[in-house]
XYZ file of C-alpha atoms in Angstrom:
317
model
C 0.000 0.000 0.000
C 1.852 3.055 -1.292
C 0.975 6.456 0.096
C -1.957 8.121 -1.623
C -4.118 10.782 -0.018
C -7.195 9.527 -1.875
C -6.599 5.934 -0.766
C -5.763 7.080 2.767
C -9.063 8.955 3.054
C -10.970 5.955 1.751
C -9.254 3.547 4.141
C -9.693 5.980 7.027
C -13.426 6.105 6.326
C -13.713 2.337 6.783
C -11.591 2.349 9.938
C -13.452 5.247 11.567
C -16.827 3.728 10.692
C -15.859 0.527 12.489
C -14.489 2.525 15.417
C -17.812 4.374 15.641
C -19.760 1.101 15.548
C -17.581 -0.147 18.390
C -18.978 2.538 20.694
C -22.588 1.294 20.324
C -22.541 -0.489 23.692
C -21.033 2.442 25.608
C -23.324 4.112 28.164
C -24.905 7.477 27.546
C -24.006 10.302 27.582
C -20.478 9.063 26.831
C -21.616 7.131 23.762
C -22.901 10.268 22.077
C -19.760 12.149 23.071
C -17.461 9.470 21.661
C -19.369 9.233 18.407
C -19.245 12.995 17.939
C -15.512 12.932 18.620
C -14.953 10.108 16.113
C -17.048 11.904 13.477
C -15.144 15.123 14.087
C -11.794 13.407 13.533
C -12.789 11.242 10.557
C -10.754 12.636 7.625
C -12.990 10.943 5.056
C -15.862 13.327 5.788
C -14.083 16.614 6.422
C -11.490 18.889 4.897
C -8.132 19.586 6.459
C -5.137 17.601 7.582
C -5.056 14.421 9.588
C -2.386 12.309 11.215
C -3.084 9.322 8.989
C 0.020 7.617 10.284
C -1.513 7.038 13.712
C -4.125 4.589 12.495
C -2.821 3.519 9.073
C 0.517 2.344 10.472
C -0.871 -1.130 11.376
C -2.164 -1.455 7.787
C 1.196 -0.466 6.273
C 3.275 -2.669 8.556
C 0.729 -5.488 8.435
C 1.131 -5.748 4.671
C 4.906 -5.869 5.092
C 4.577 -8.505 7.833
C 2.141 -10.630 5.841
C -0.588 -10.818 8.483
C -4.298 -11.018 7.499
C -5.869 -7.721 6.425
C -8.676 -8.239 8.967
C -6.106 -8.369 11.765
C -4.379 -5.188 10.572
C -7.793 -3.507 10.417
C -8.517 -4.502 14.010
C -5.222 -2.955 15.113
C -6.046 0.165 13.091
C -9.424 0.555 14.817
C -7.729 0.073 18.179
C -5.242 2.774 17.217
C -8.109 5.194 16.571
C -9.286 4.630 20.147
C -5.757 5.087 21.433
C -5.244 8.266 19.391
C -8.456 9.808 20.721
C -7.569 8.798 24.288
C -4.300 10.746 24.130
C -6.001 13.526 22.200
C -8.437 14.115 25.058
C -5.723 13.732 27.670
C -3.521 16.307 25.945
C -6.430 18.727 25.676
C -7.179 18.447 29.382
C -3.519 19.049 30.238
C -3.539 22.110 27.959
C -6.850 23.376 29.352
C -8.606 22.946 26.006
C -11.265 20.278 26.503
C -13.102 20.649 23.170
C -16.378 21.790 24.777
C -16.734 18.541 26.746
C -15.237 19.740 30.026
C -12.351 18.099 31.921
C -14.412 15.492 33.826
C -16.257 14.221 30.765
C -13.064 14.302 28.685
C -11.130 12.221 31.218
C -14.005 9.771 31.622
C -14.364 9.362 27.863
C -10.605 9.077 27.479
C -10.425 6.233 29.973
C -13.223 4.420 28.168
C -11.397 4.861 24.862
C -8.223 3.453 26.389
C -10.108 0.394 27.626
C -11.536 -0.130 24.131
C -8.027 0.154 22.664
C -6.676 -2.457 25.080
C -9.574 -4.806 24.332
C -9.218 -4.448 20.551
C -5.492 -5.230 20.582
C -5.621 -7.707 23.452
C -8.166 -10.015 21.825
C -5.422 -11.193 19.442
C -2.688 -11.910 21.951
C -4.427 -14.218 24.444
C -3.171 -12.296 27.454
C 0.436 -12.381 26.267
C 2.584 -9.889 28.138
C 4.851 -9.294 25.137
C 2.743 -6.636 23.457
C 2.065 -4.798 26.692
C 5.743 -4.683 27.574
C 6.232 -2.668 24.409
C 3.256 -0.476 25.199
C 4.565 0.164 28.718
C 7.829 1.367 27.183
C 6.042 3.635 24.712
C 3.815 5.070 27.428
C 6.855 5.717 29.580
C 8.478 7.613 26.695
C 5.319 9.688 26.190
C 5.056 10.439 29.915
C 8.653 11.626 30.077
C 8.205 13.868 27.051
C 4.980 15.569 28.132
C 6.186 16.056 31.709
C 9.230 17.944 30.406
C 7.393 19.898 27.720
C 7.967 23.609 28.201
C 10.779 22.961 30.668
C 13.420 21.843 28.220
C 13.896 23.650 24.919
C 12.619 21.545 22.014
C 15.652 20.269 20.094
C 14.937 20.187 16.351
C 17.966 18.009 15.536
C 17.006 15.233 17.970
C 14.698 12.992 15.936
C 14.164 10.496 18.752
C 13.333 13.298 21.176
C 10.858 14.857 18.756
C 9.091 11.513 18.362
C 8.665 10.861 22.091
C 5.357 12.739 22.410
C 3.848 10.335 19.883
C 5.636 7.189 21.084
C 2.416 5.160 21.679
C 1.806 5.215 17.908
C 4.570 2.600 17.615
C 2.275 -0.038 19.147
C 0.720 -0.554 15.692
C 4.056 -1.664 14.235
C 5.007 -3.788 17.248
C 1.657 -5.604 17.201
C 1.929 -6.406 13.493
C 5.397 -7.922 13.788
C 4.486 -9.822 16.956
C 1.417 -11.236 15.209
C 3.668 -12.307 12.335
C 5.974 -14.095 14.782
C 8.907 -11.831 13.909
C 9.660 -9.687 16.976
C 13.235 -9.227 15.746
C 11.842 -6.825 13.125
C 10.429 -4.459 15.748
C 13.583 -2.382 16.495
C 14.025 -1.327 12.849
C 10.282 -0.674 12.573
C 10.497 1.569 15.640
C 13.352 3.545 14.072
C 11.361 4.058 10.893
C 8.294 5.228 12.806
C 10.388 7.596 14.930
C 11.866 9.252 11.833
C 8.409 9.786 10.333
C 7.047 11.063 13.650
C 9.964 13.482 13.987
C 9.256 14.855 10.511
C 5.591 15.254 11.361
C 6.421 17.024 14.626
C 8.687 19.507 12.840
C 5.992 20.196 10.254
C 3.377 20.633 12.982
C 5.647 23.023 14.896
C 6.088 25.093 11.744
C 2.312 25.186 11.242
C 1.637 26.066 14.898
C 4.440 28.526 15.634
C 2.243 31.630 15.874
C -0.227 29.930 18.197
C 2.549 28.506 20.386
C 4.382 31.831 20.547
C 1.206 33.681 21.566
C 0.493 31.049 24.225
C 3.977 31.435 25.707
C 4.993 27.929 24.618
C 8.119 28.805 22.674
C 10.206 26.170 24.446
C 7.852 23.424 23.237
C 8.152 24.366 19.565
C 11.180 23.087 17.633
C 10.704 25.562 14.776
C 10.876 28.462 17.232
C 14.136 26.994 18.520
C 15.461 27.125 14.960
C 14.221 30.702 14.552
C 15.927 31.833 17.757
C 19.177 30.171 16.701
C 18.993 31.629 13.204
C 18.747 35.090 14.745
C 21.503 34.280 17.265
C 19.147 35.670 19.879
C 20.285 35.633 23.533
C 18.167 33.406 25.754
C 17.064 36.352 27.872
C 15.733 38.286 24.853
C 12.073 37.735 24.055
C 11.259 36.159 20.728
C 8.493 38.126 19.005
C 6.375 37.400 15.957
C 8.191 40.054 13.961
C 11.542 38.533 14.841
C 10.324 35.098 13.795
C 9.218 36.496 10.447
C 12.661 38.048 10.069
C 14.191 34.636 10.779
C 11.952 33.134 8.095
C 12.468 35.722 5.360
C 16.001 36.896 6.100
C 17.763 33.954 7.767
C 16.084 30.966 6.070
C 14.759 29.392 9.267
C 12.197 27.300 7.388
C 14.859 26.119 4.952
C 16.822 24.810 7.931
C 13.775 22.901 9.147
C 13.279 21.459 5.664
C 16.863 20.188 5.633
C 16.181 18.281 8.855
C 13.073 16.629 7.402
C 15.057 15.762 4.269
C 17.701 14.167 6.494
C 14.949 12.056 8.054
C 13.958 11.038 4.539
C 17.493 9.875 3.767
C 17.748 7.983 7.053
C 14.380 6.339 6.440
C 15.442 5.216 2.981
C 18.676 3.889 4.448
C 16.793 1.533 6.747
C 15.644 -0.398 3.700
C 12.733 -2.143 5.450
C 10.247 0.670 6.000
C 6.818 -0.053 4.462
C 6.025 2.003 1.336
C 3.020 3.659 2.977
C 5.168 5.021 5.800
C 7.899 6.200 3.430
C 5.319 7.878 1.211
C 3.636 9.583 4.151
C 6.942 11.025 5.332
C 7.675 12.176 1.781
C 4.289 13.929 1.676
C 5.167 15.752 4.916
C 8.466 16.858 3.362
C 6.783 18.021 0.157
C 4.258 20.040 2.147
C 6.993 21.990 3.930
C 8.967 22.370 0.691
C 5.870 23.927 -0.880
C 5.776 26.455 1.959
C 9.458 27.276 1.347
C 8.718 27.945 -2.320
C 5.764 30.125 -1.379
C 7.942 32.174 0.972
C 10.607 32.587 -1.694
C 7.967 33.745 -4.168
C 6.623 36.240 -1.642
C 10.115 37.611 -1.012
C 10.744 37.812 -4.749
C 7.515 39.716 -5.328
C 8.295 42.141 -2.509
C 11.780 42.688 -3.868
C 10.427 43.364 -7.361
C 8.072 45.948 -5.885
C 10.851 47.519 -3.837
C 9.162 46.525 -0.589
C 11.357 43.742 0.781
C 13.815 46.017 2.598
C 10.875 47.861 4.117
C 9.350 44.538 5.194
C 12.574 43.351 6.858
C 13.111 46.724 8.509
C 9.594 46.739 9.976
C 10.032 43.201 11.257
C 12.680 44.471 13.688
C 10.414 47.042 15.299
């Protein structure tokens, strides 16, 4: 299964529909809440981006591992529940509970986590192997989120960037365990981490204004690059105008693109990454490269109109 946005949307529609059906036995009012949340996140029925990797990873790796498609689909549905569990948990920690309120969000999140465990666990007959991996991934996630905003996000540390999404790796581990090839898991984890790091960098680029306004500069790897590009002292406040100067005058986004390209090269060097994962990472890279071209075109147009120097000058005020 090579990466294709059209195919990804179609596959996501099937997975989310099954995930929605799986909530039918949940008690009200949580059932209605969960179904609304699933509908809201289903990329097959809405416009905008989606982290397809979270729930398509078991499909991609499952094809590589040679396990039945029905088994991969079960893991994918379980990954939807897991994704939404962490989604709600992150929102509560950030004080943004998506209109549900913290109590309802935590209650729904716990129910989603139980559904994730049941969906994966039904195929492992109580085996501890899978859950040992999940414990490790949860530990990585816990460490990352507990330090978020304390330590400066390091854009060159791919493994560190991937930690906040570490539980996603359970989809790859489950597929290789089901195939009876646990020795393939370490390389699969490396491949997933590289793709997750690329996605995190792209997300930080997309969210930099929001994060800067919210006082979350230290959590955003692109803002780290911008500060370094400007050679700004730690005690000096990073402002929106300074970030724009870093983008237009010091090629901060170009530097981020180089890092994602490096992930691409490393991913190709692994040699065993499933085509869907490689293609998804390539799509992330191409999206950021398109933004670089747009910025260059904007700068070129301003220069042709004699306004670029004025733009850069104003960005320092």
